[in-house]
Amino acid sequence: MDRYVTEGETPDANSLTELKAEAEHCRRCDLYKHATQMVFGHGPSRARIVLVGEQPGDKEDLAGKPFVGRAGMVLDECLAQADVDRDQCYVTNAVKHFKFEQRGKRRLHSKPNAGEIEACSWWLNNELRLINPKIVVALGGTAAAALLGSSIRVMRDRGKVIQSTLFPPVLVTIHPSYILRIRDRVDAEAEKRAFVRDLSAIGALAT
Ligand code: URA
């Protein structure tokens, strides 16, 4: 059995371009019904580093690219401070459609459930199969659950590199939007420094 593909499923795609074309027609769960588009991963097909977020937000849903909104700006800043070049990373999400609640004109982020994460893991597993990176970074609980199962606790396990037979090593850390939710500036800066510390391990793990 292929390392990354669930037993019984046969991957069709031989490249990320083919996989993306297949994902555009995804009906594995209902999230496609309300999202603008499927937001596939973005970055070099031979990347040594894969960063996995939760799901596209409002801006990503409209742009069709992951991490282009406020969380993406925090991610970019912290990657730069950790000496990691985002352009060398393949950036993707555990769930590929935006899940939201409509409140008037606003679309408020809504957390994907276990069934949606499981349904979408087909695409994530195949992205990892095709890229075969040295290190995968789980940004937050949804990514950690998709990659490692629900026993991972981000605050307990952050900074750890989890080895498994199914995936390349996975570095667990927080989601950058967690920093945006901290009201106190001093606390937010401290959390940002801790995030940079976690990300600083990537360079050595990617060699
Ligand atoms: N949050 C995510 O998890 N992914 C994105 O692409 C944007 C925000």
PDB file of C-alpha atoms and ligand atoms in Angstrom:
ATOM      1  CA  MET A   1       0.000   0.000   0.000  1.00  0.00           C
ATOM      2  CA  ASP A   2       1.162   3.530  -0.736  1.00  0.00           C
ATOM      3  CA  ARG A   3       2.415   5.310   2.380  1.00  0.00           C
ATOM      4  CA  TYR A   4      -0.018   8.192   2.126  1.00  0.00           C
ATOM      5  CA  VAL A   5      -3.168   6.721   0.647  1.00  0.00           C
ATOM      6  CA  THR A   6      -5.901   4.988   2.594  1.00  0.00           C
ATOM      7  CA  GLU A   7      -6.238   1.314   1.816  1.00  0.00           C
ATOM      8  CA  GLY A   8      -8.873   0.690  -0.851  1.00  0.00           C
ATOM      9  CA  GLU A   9      -8.482   4.084  -2.557  1.00  0.00           C
ATOM     10  CA  THR A  10      -6.561   4.371  -5.799  1.00  0.00           C
ATOM     11  CA  PRO A  11      -4.915   7.682  -6.565  1.00  0.00           C
ATOM     12  CA  ASP A  12      -5.446   8.737 -10.172  1.00  0.00           C
ATOM     13  CA  ALA A  13      -3.365  11.852 -10.402  1.00  0.00           C
ATOM     14  CA  ASN A  14       0.285  11.731 -11.414  1.00  0.00           C
ATOM     15  CA  SER A  15       0.976  15.403 -10.773  1.00  0.00           C
ATOM     16  CA  LEU A  16      -0.276  18.242  -8.606  1.00  0.00           C
ATOM     17  CA  THR A  17      -1.774  19.874 -11.695  1.00  0.00           C
ATOM     18  CA  GLU A  18      -3.845  16.754 -12.356  1.00  0.00           C
ATOM     19  CA  LEU A  19      -4.772  16.435  -8.678  1.00  0.00           C
ATOM     20  CA  LYS A  20      -5.910  20.059  -8.544  1.00  0.00           C
ATOM     21  CA  ALA A  21      -8.062  19.563 -11.645  1.00  0.00           C
ATOM     22  CA  GLU A  22      -9.724  16.571  -9.927  1.00  0.00           C
ATOM     23  CA  ALA A  23     -10.202  18.501  -6.675  1.00  0.00           C
ATOM     24  CA  GLU A  24     -12.064  21.254  -8.521  1.00  0.00           C
ATOM     25  CA  HIS A  25     -14.944  18.801  -8.917  1.00  0.00           C
ATOM     26  CA  CYS A  26     -14.804  17.544  -5.322  1.00  0.00           C
ATOM     27  CA  ARG A  27     -18.120  16.432  -3.843  1.00  0.00           C
ATOM     28  CA  ARG A  28     -16.688  14.443  -0.924  1.00  0.00           C
ATOM     29  CA  CYS A  29     -18.591  16.667   1.528  1.00  0.00           C
ATOM     30  CA  ASP A  30     -21.115  19.514   1.227  1.00  0.00           C
ATOM     31  CA  LEU A  31     -18.735  22.448   1.677  1.00  0.00           C
ATOM     32  CA  TYR A  32     -18.388  22.981  -2.087  1.00  0.00           C
ATOM     33  CA  LYS A  33     -22.036  24.095  -2.206  1.00  0.00           C
ATOM     34  CA  HIS A  34     -21.486  27.498  -0.599  1.00  0.00           C
ATOM     35  CA  ALA A  35     -17.805  28.283  -1.167  1.00  0.00           C
ATOM     36  CA  THR A  36     -16.724  30.405  -4.132  1.00  0.00           C
ATOM     37  CA  GLN A  37     -14.120  27.877  -5.198  1.00  0.00           C
ATOM     38  CA  MET A  38     -11.882  25.060  -4.066  1.00  0.00           C
ATOM     39  CA  VAL A  39      -8.597  26.474  -2.740  1.00  0.00           C
ATOM     40  CA  PHE A  40      -5.814  24.047  -3.541  1.00  0.00           C
ATOM     41  CA  GLY A  41      -2.259  24.102  -2.205  1.00  0.00           C
ATOM     42  CA  HIS A  42       0.264  26.454  -3.742  1.00  0.00           C
ATOM     43  CA  GLY A  43       4.042  26.243  -4.094  1.00  0.00           C
ATOM     44  CA  PRO A  44       6.819  24.205  -5.673  1.00  0.00           C
ATOM     45  CA  SER A  45       5.874  20.624  -6.559  1.00  0.00           C
ATOM     46  CA  ARG A  46       9.256  19.435  -5.209  1.00  0.00           C
ATOM     47  CA  ALA A  47       9.104  21.466  -1.988  1.00  0.00           C
ATOM     48  CA  ARG A  48      11.049  20.052   0.968  1.00  0.00           C
ATOM     49  CA  ILE A  49       8.661  21.815   3.345  1.00  0.00           C
ATOM     50  CA  VAL A  50       4.860  21.560   3.338  1.00  0.00           C
ATOM     51  CA  LEU A  51       2.847  23.906   5.569  1.00  0.00           C
ATOM     52  CA  VAL A  52      -0.706  22.781   6.364  1.00  0.00           C
ATOM     53  CA  GLY A  53      -3.342  25.214   7.679  1.00  0.00           C
ATOM     54  CA  GLU A  54      -6.977  24.631   8.570  1.00  0.00           C
ATOM     55  CA  GLN A  55      -9.143  25.860   5.710  1.00  0.00           C
ATOM     56  CA  PRO A  56      -9.299  28.881   3.397  1.00  0.00           C
ATOM     57  CA  GLY A  57     -10.778  32.022   4.942  1.00  0.00           C
ATOM     58  CA  ASP A  58     -12.894  34.700   3.292  1.00  0.00           C
ATOM     59  CA  LYS A  59      -9.952  36.286   1.408  1.00  0.00           C
ATOM     60  CA  GLU A  60      -8.533  32.922   0.301  1.00  0.00           C
ATOM     61  CA  ASP A  61     -11.959  31.781  -0.893  1.00  0.00           C
ATOM     62  CA  LEU A  62     -12.154  34.850  -3.146  1.00  0.00           C
ATOM     63  CA  ALA A  63      -8.506  34.772  -4.278  1.00  0.00           C
ATOM     64  CA  GLY A  64      -8.271  30.990  -4.770  1.00  0.00           C
ATOM     65  CA  LYS A  65      -4.914  30.825  -2.914  1.00  0.00           C
ATOM     66  CA  PRO A  66      -4.073  29.773   0.641  1.00  0.00           C
ATOM     67  CA  PHE A  67      -2.928  32.173   3.355  1.00  0.00           C
ATOM     68  CA  VAL A  68      -3.314  35.483   1.513  1.00  0.00           C
ATOM     69  CA  GLY A  69      -5.292  37.233   4.301  1.00  0.00           C
ATOM     70  CA  ARG A  70      -4.361  38.474   7.803  1.00  0.00           C
ATOM     71  CA  ALA A  71      -3.298  35.057   9.101  1.00  0.00           C
ATOM     72  CA  GLY A  72      -1.125  34.732   5.995  1.00  0.00           C
ATOM     73  CA  MET A  73       0.577  38.041   6.814  1.00  0.00           C
ATOM     74  CA  VAL A  74       1.420  36.797  10.323  1.00  0.00           C
ATOM     75  CA  LEU A  75       2.650  33.525   8.834  1.00  0.00           C
ATOM     76  CA  ASP A  76       4.861  35.357   6.307  1.00  0.00           C
ATOM     77  CA  GLU A  77       6.341  37.624   8.981  1.00  0.00           C
ATOM     78  CA  CYS A  78       7.091  34.735  11.350  1.00  0.00           C
ATOM     79  CA  LEU A  79       8.515  32.512   8.592  1.00  0.00           C
ATOM     80  CA  ALA A  80      10.836  35.340   7.580  1.00  0.00           C
ATOM     81  CA  GLN A  81      11.975  35.772  11.208  1.00  0.00           C
ATOM     82  CA  ALA A  82      12.564  32.009  11.403  1.00  0.00           C
ATOM     83  CA  ASP A  83      14.687  32.232   8.244  1.00  0.00           C
ATOM     84  CA  VAL A  84      12.282  30.142   6.169  1.00  0.00           C
ATOM     85  CA  ASP A  85      11.542  31.294   2.612  1.00  0.00           C
ATOM     86  CA  ARG A  86       7.805  30.926   2.007  1.00  0.00           C
ATOM     87  CA  ASP A  87       8.426  30.686  -1.742  1.00  0.00           C
ATOM     88  CA  GLN A  88      10.318  27.433  -1.098  1.00  0.00           C
ATOM     89  CA  CYS A  89       7.350  25.963   0.814  1.00  0.00           C
ATOM     90  CA  TYR A  90       4.230  24.271  -0.508  1.00  0.00           C
ATOM     91  CA  VAL A  91       1.351  25.840   1.441  1.00  0.00           C
ATOM     92  CA  THR A  92      -1.971  24.050   1.719  1.00  0.00           C
ATOM     93  CA  ASN A  93      -4.934  23.428   4.016  1.00  0.00           C
ATOM     94  CA  ALA A  94      -6.480  20.380   5.668  1.00  0.00           C
ATOM     95  CA  VAL A  95      -9.863  21.411   4.220  1.00  0.00           C
ATOM     96  CA  LYS A  96     -10.029  22.935   0.753  1.00  0.00           C
ATOM     97  CA  HIS A  97     -13.357  24.807   0.828  1.00  0.00           C
ATOM     98  CA  PHE A  98     -14.280  27.798   3.022  1.00  0.00           C
ATOM     99  CA  LYS A  99     -16.826  26.909   5.708  1.00  0.00           C
ATOM    100  CA  PHE A 100     -18.680  29.917   7.061  1.00  0.00           C
ATOM    101  CA  GLU A 101     -21.839  31.292   8.615  1.00  0.00           C
ATOM    102  CA  GLN A 102     -23.456  34.160   6.776  1.00  0.00           C
ATOM    103  CA  ARG A 103     -24.169  37.100   9.153  1.00  0.00           C
ATOM    104  CA  GLY A 104     -25.641  39.913   7.104  1.00  0.00           C
ATOM    105  CA  LYS A 105     -22.963  40.754   4.553  1.00  0.00           C
ATOM    106  CA  ARG A 106     -20.192  39.090   6.566  1.00  0.00           C
ATOM    107  CA  ARG A 107     -19.073  35.492   6.231  1.00  0.00           C
ATOM    108  CA  LEU A 108     -17.821  34.251   9.582  1.00  0.00           C
ATOM    109  CA  HIS A 109     -15.329  31.395   9.741  1.00  0.00           C
ATOM    110  CA  SER A 110     -16.834  28.158  10.990  1.00  0.00           C
ATOM    111  CA  LYS A 111     -14.648  25.256  12.136  1.00  0.00           C
ATOM    112  CA  PRO A 112     -14.669  22.164   9.903  1.00  0.00           C
ATOM    113  CA  ASN A 113     -15.982  19.041  11.617  1.00  0.00           C
ATOM    114  CA  ALA A 114     -14.297  15.627  11.832  1.00  0.00           C
ATOM    115  CA  GLY A 115     -16.266  14.278   8.829  1.00  0.00           C
ATOM    116  CA  GLU A 116     -15.218  17.216   6.636  1.00  0.00           C
ATOM    117  CA  ILE A 117     -11.581  16.878   7.722  1.00  0.00           C
ATOM    118  CA  GLU A 118     -11.665  13.147   7.002  1.00  0.00           C
ATOM    119  CA  ALA A 119     -13.345  13.637   3.595  1.00  0.00           C
ATOM    120  CA  CYS A 120     -10.773  16.240   2.572  1.00  0.00           C
ATOM    121  CA  SER A 121      -7.785  14.218   3.801  1.00  0.00           C
ATOM    122  CA  TRP A 122      -7.952  12.423   0.442  1.00  0.00           C
ATOM    123  CA  TRP A 123      -6.547  15.553  -1.232  1.00  0.00           C
ATOM    124  CA  LEU A 124      -4.005  16.308   1.486  1.00  0.00           C
ATOM    125  CA  ASN A 125      -2.712  12.735   1.489  1.00  0.00           C
ATOM    126  CA  ASN A 126      -2.308  12.836  -2.270  1.00  0.00           C
ATOM    127  CA  GLU A 127      -0.559  16.216  -2.188  1.00  0.00           C
ATOM    128  CA  LEU A 128       1.945  14.708   0.281  1.00  0.00           C
ATOM    129  CA  ARG A 129       2.311  11.546  -1.813  1.00  0.00           C
ATOM    130  CA  LEU A 130       3.195  13.593  -4.909  1.00  0.00           C
ATOM    131  CA  ILE A 131       5.467  16.109  -3.165  1.00  0.00           C
ATOM    132  CA  ASN A 132       7.173  13.730  -0.712  1.00  0.00           C
ATOM    133  CA  PRO A 133       8.571  16.546   1.477  1.00  0.00           C
ATOM    134  CA  LYS A 134      11.206  16.254   4.213  1.00  0.00           C
ATOM    135  CA  ILE A 135       9.010  17.943   6.806  1.00  0.00           C
ATOM    136  CA  VAL A 136       5.325  18.787   7.162  1.00  0.00           C
ATOM    137  CA  VAL A 137       4.256  21.604   9.500  1.00  0.00           C
ATOM    138  CA  ALA A 138       0.825  21.292  11.100  1.00  0.00           C
ATOM    139  CA  LEU A 139      -0.425  24.825  11.758  1.00  0.00           C
ATOM    140  CA  GLY A 140      -3.031  24.369  14.489  1.00  0.00           C
ATOM    141  CA  GLY A 141      -5.421  21.701  15.675  1.00  0.00           C
ATOM    142  CA  THR A 142      -7.308  20.969  12.468  1.00  0.00           C
ATOM    143  CA  ALA A 143      -4.112  20.322  10.508  1.00  0.00           C
ATOM    144  CA  ALA A 144      -2.709  18.240  13.379  1.00  0.00           C
ATOM    145  CA  ALA A 145      -5.930  16.188  13.516  1.00  0.00           C
ATOM    146  CA  ALA A 146      -5.879  15.650   9.736  1.00  0.00           C
ATOM    147  CA  LEU A 147      -2.249  14.513   9.779  1.00  0.00           C
ATOM    148  CA  LEU A 148      -1.893  12.761  13.127  1.00  0.00           C
ATOM    149  CA  GLY A 149      -5.358  12.064  14.510  1.00  0.00           C
ATOM    150  CA  SER A 150      -7.302  13.628  17.340  1.00  0.00           C
ATOM    151  CA  SER A 151      -4.938  12.655  20.172  1.00  0.00           C
ATOM    152  CA  ILE A 152      -2.621  15.598  19.397  1.00  0.00           C
ATOM    153  CA  ARG A 153      -3.057  18.667  21.609  1.00  0.00           C
ATOM    154  CA  VAL A 154      -1.432  21.709  20.027  1.00  0.00           C
ATOM    155  CA  MET A 155      -0.616  23.535  23.261  1.00  0.00           C
ATOM    156  CA  ARG A 156       0.829  20.387  24.831  1.00  0.00           C
ATOM    157  CA  ASP A 157       2.630  19.112  21.734  1.00  0.00           C
ATOM    158  CA  ARG A 158       3.763  22.308  19.993  1.00  0.00           C
ATOM    159  CA  GLY A 159       7.398  22.263  18.932  1.00  0.00           C
ATOM    160  CA  LYS A 160       7.433  18.457  18.844  1.00  0.00           C
ATOM    161  CA  VAL A 161       8.288  16.558  15.682  1.00  0.00           C
ATOM    162  CA  ILE A 162       5.997  13.555  15.417  1.00  0.00           C
ATOM    163  CA  GLN A 163       7.226  10.578  13.427  1.00  0.00           C
ATOM    164  CA  SER A 164       4.723   8.195  11.898  1.00  0.00           C
ATOM    165  CA  THR A 165       4.689   5.405   9.360  1.00  0.00           C
ATOM    166  CA  LEU A 166       2.094   7.255   7.253  1.00  0.00           C
ATOM    167  CA  PHE A 167       3.680  10.666   6.782  1.00  0.00           C
ATOM    168  CA  PRO A 168       7.030  12.400   6.684  1.00  0.00           C
ATOM    169  CA  PRO A 169       7.882  13.902  10.116  1.00  0.00           C
ATOM    170  CA  VAL A 170       5.259  16.423  11.257  1.00  0.00           C
ATOM    171  CA  LEU A 171       6.217  19.523  13.278  1.00  0.00           C
ATOM    172  CA  VAL A 172       3.258  20.641  15.389  1.00  0.00           C
ATOM    173  CA  THR A 173       2.686  24.322  16.095  1.00  0.00           C
ATOM    174  CA  ILE A 174      -0.090  26.860  16.533  1.00  0.00           C
ATOM    175  CA  HIS A 175      -2.219  28.406  13.793  1.00  0.00           C
ATOM    176  CA  PRO A 176      -1.168  32.015  13.068  1.00  0.00           C
ATOM    177  CA  SER A 177      -4.754  33.243  13.563  1.00  0.00           C
ATOM    178  CA  TYR A 178      -4.392  32.302  17.234  1.00  0.00           C
ATOM    179  CA  ILE A 179      -1.961  35.225  17.559  1.00  0.00           C
ATOM    180  CA  LEU A 180      -4.492  37.555  15.907  1.00  0.00           C
ATOM    181  CA  ARG A 181      -7.112  36.606  18.506  1.00  0.00           C
ATOM    182  CA  ILE A 182      -4.947  37.597  21.494  1.00  0.00           C
ATOM    183  CA  ARG A 183      -6.114  41.024  22.646  1.00  0.00           C
ATOM    184  CA  ASP A 184      -3.199  41.940  24.897  1.00  0.00           C
ATOM    185  CA  ARG A 185      -0.308  43.265  22.781  1.00  0.00           C
ATOM    186  CA  VAL A 186       2.410  42.026  25.102  1.00  0.00           C
ATOM    187  CA  ASP A 187       0.892  38.540  25.183  1.00  0.00           C
ATOM    188  CA  ALA A 188       0.462  38.566  21.405  1.00  0.00           C
ATOM    189  CA  GLU A 189       4.115  39.521  20.897  1.00  0.00           C
ATOM    190  CA  ALA A 190       5.217  36.744  23.280  1.00  0.00           C
ATOM    191  CA  GLU A 191       3.091  34.232  21.369  1.00  0.00           C
ATOM    192  CA  LYS A 192       4.557  35.437  18.092  1.00  0.00           C
ATOM    193  CA  ARG A 193       8.079  34.863  19.444  1.00  0.00           C
ATOM    194  CA  ALA A 194       7.075  31.341  20.531  1.00  0.00           C
ATOM    195  CA  PHE A 195       5.665  30.682  17.035  1.00  0.00           C
ATOM    196  CA  VAL A 196       8.935  31.884  15.451  1.00  0.00           C
ATOM    197  CA  ARG A 197      10.844  29.564  17.812  1.00  0.00           C
ATOM    198  CA  ASP A 198       8.719  26.604  16.637  1.00  0.00           C
ATOM    199  CA  LEU A 199       9.202  27.555  12.972  1.00  0.00           C
ATOM    200  CA  SER A 200      12.968  27.964  13.459  1.00  0.00           C
ATOM    201  CA  ALA A 201      13.300  24.177  13.663  1.00  0.00           C
ATOM    202  CA  ILE A 202      12.145  23.836  10.035  1.00  0.00           C
ATOM    203  CA  GLY A 203      15.497  24.671   8.400  1.00  0.00           C
ATOM    204  CA  ALA A 204      17.380  21.787  10.037  1.00  0.00           C
ATOM    205  CA  LEU A 205      14.470  19.364   9.535  1.00  0.00           C
ATOM    206  CA  ALA A 206      14.248  20.170   5.823  1.00  0.00           C
ATOM    207  CA  THR A 207      17.837  19.225   4.947  1.00  0.00           C
TER     208      THR A 207
HETATM  209  N1  URA B   1      -6.355  30.088   7.623  1.00  0.00           N
HETATM  210  C1  URA B   1      -6.015  28.863   7.158  1.00  0.00           C
HETATM  211  O1  URA B   1      -5.986  27.889   7.897  1.00  0.00           O
HETATM  212  N2  URA B   1      -5.728  28.741   5.883  1.00  0.00           N
HETATM  213  C2  URA B   1      -5.744  29.741   5.035  1.00  0.00           C
HETATM  214  O2  URA B   1      -5.471  29.528   3.860  1.00  0.00           O
HETATM  215  C3  URA B   1      -6.083  31.014   5.532  1.00  0.00           C
HETATM  216  C4  URA B   1      -6.391  31.165   6.827  1.00  0.00           C
END
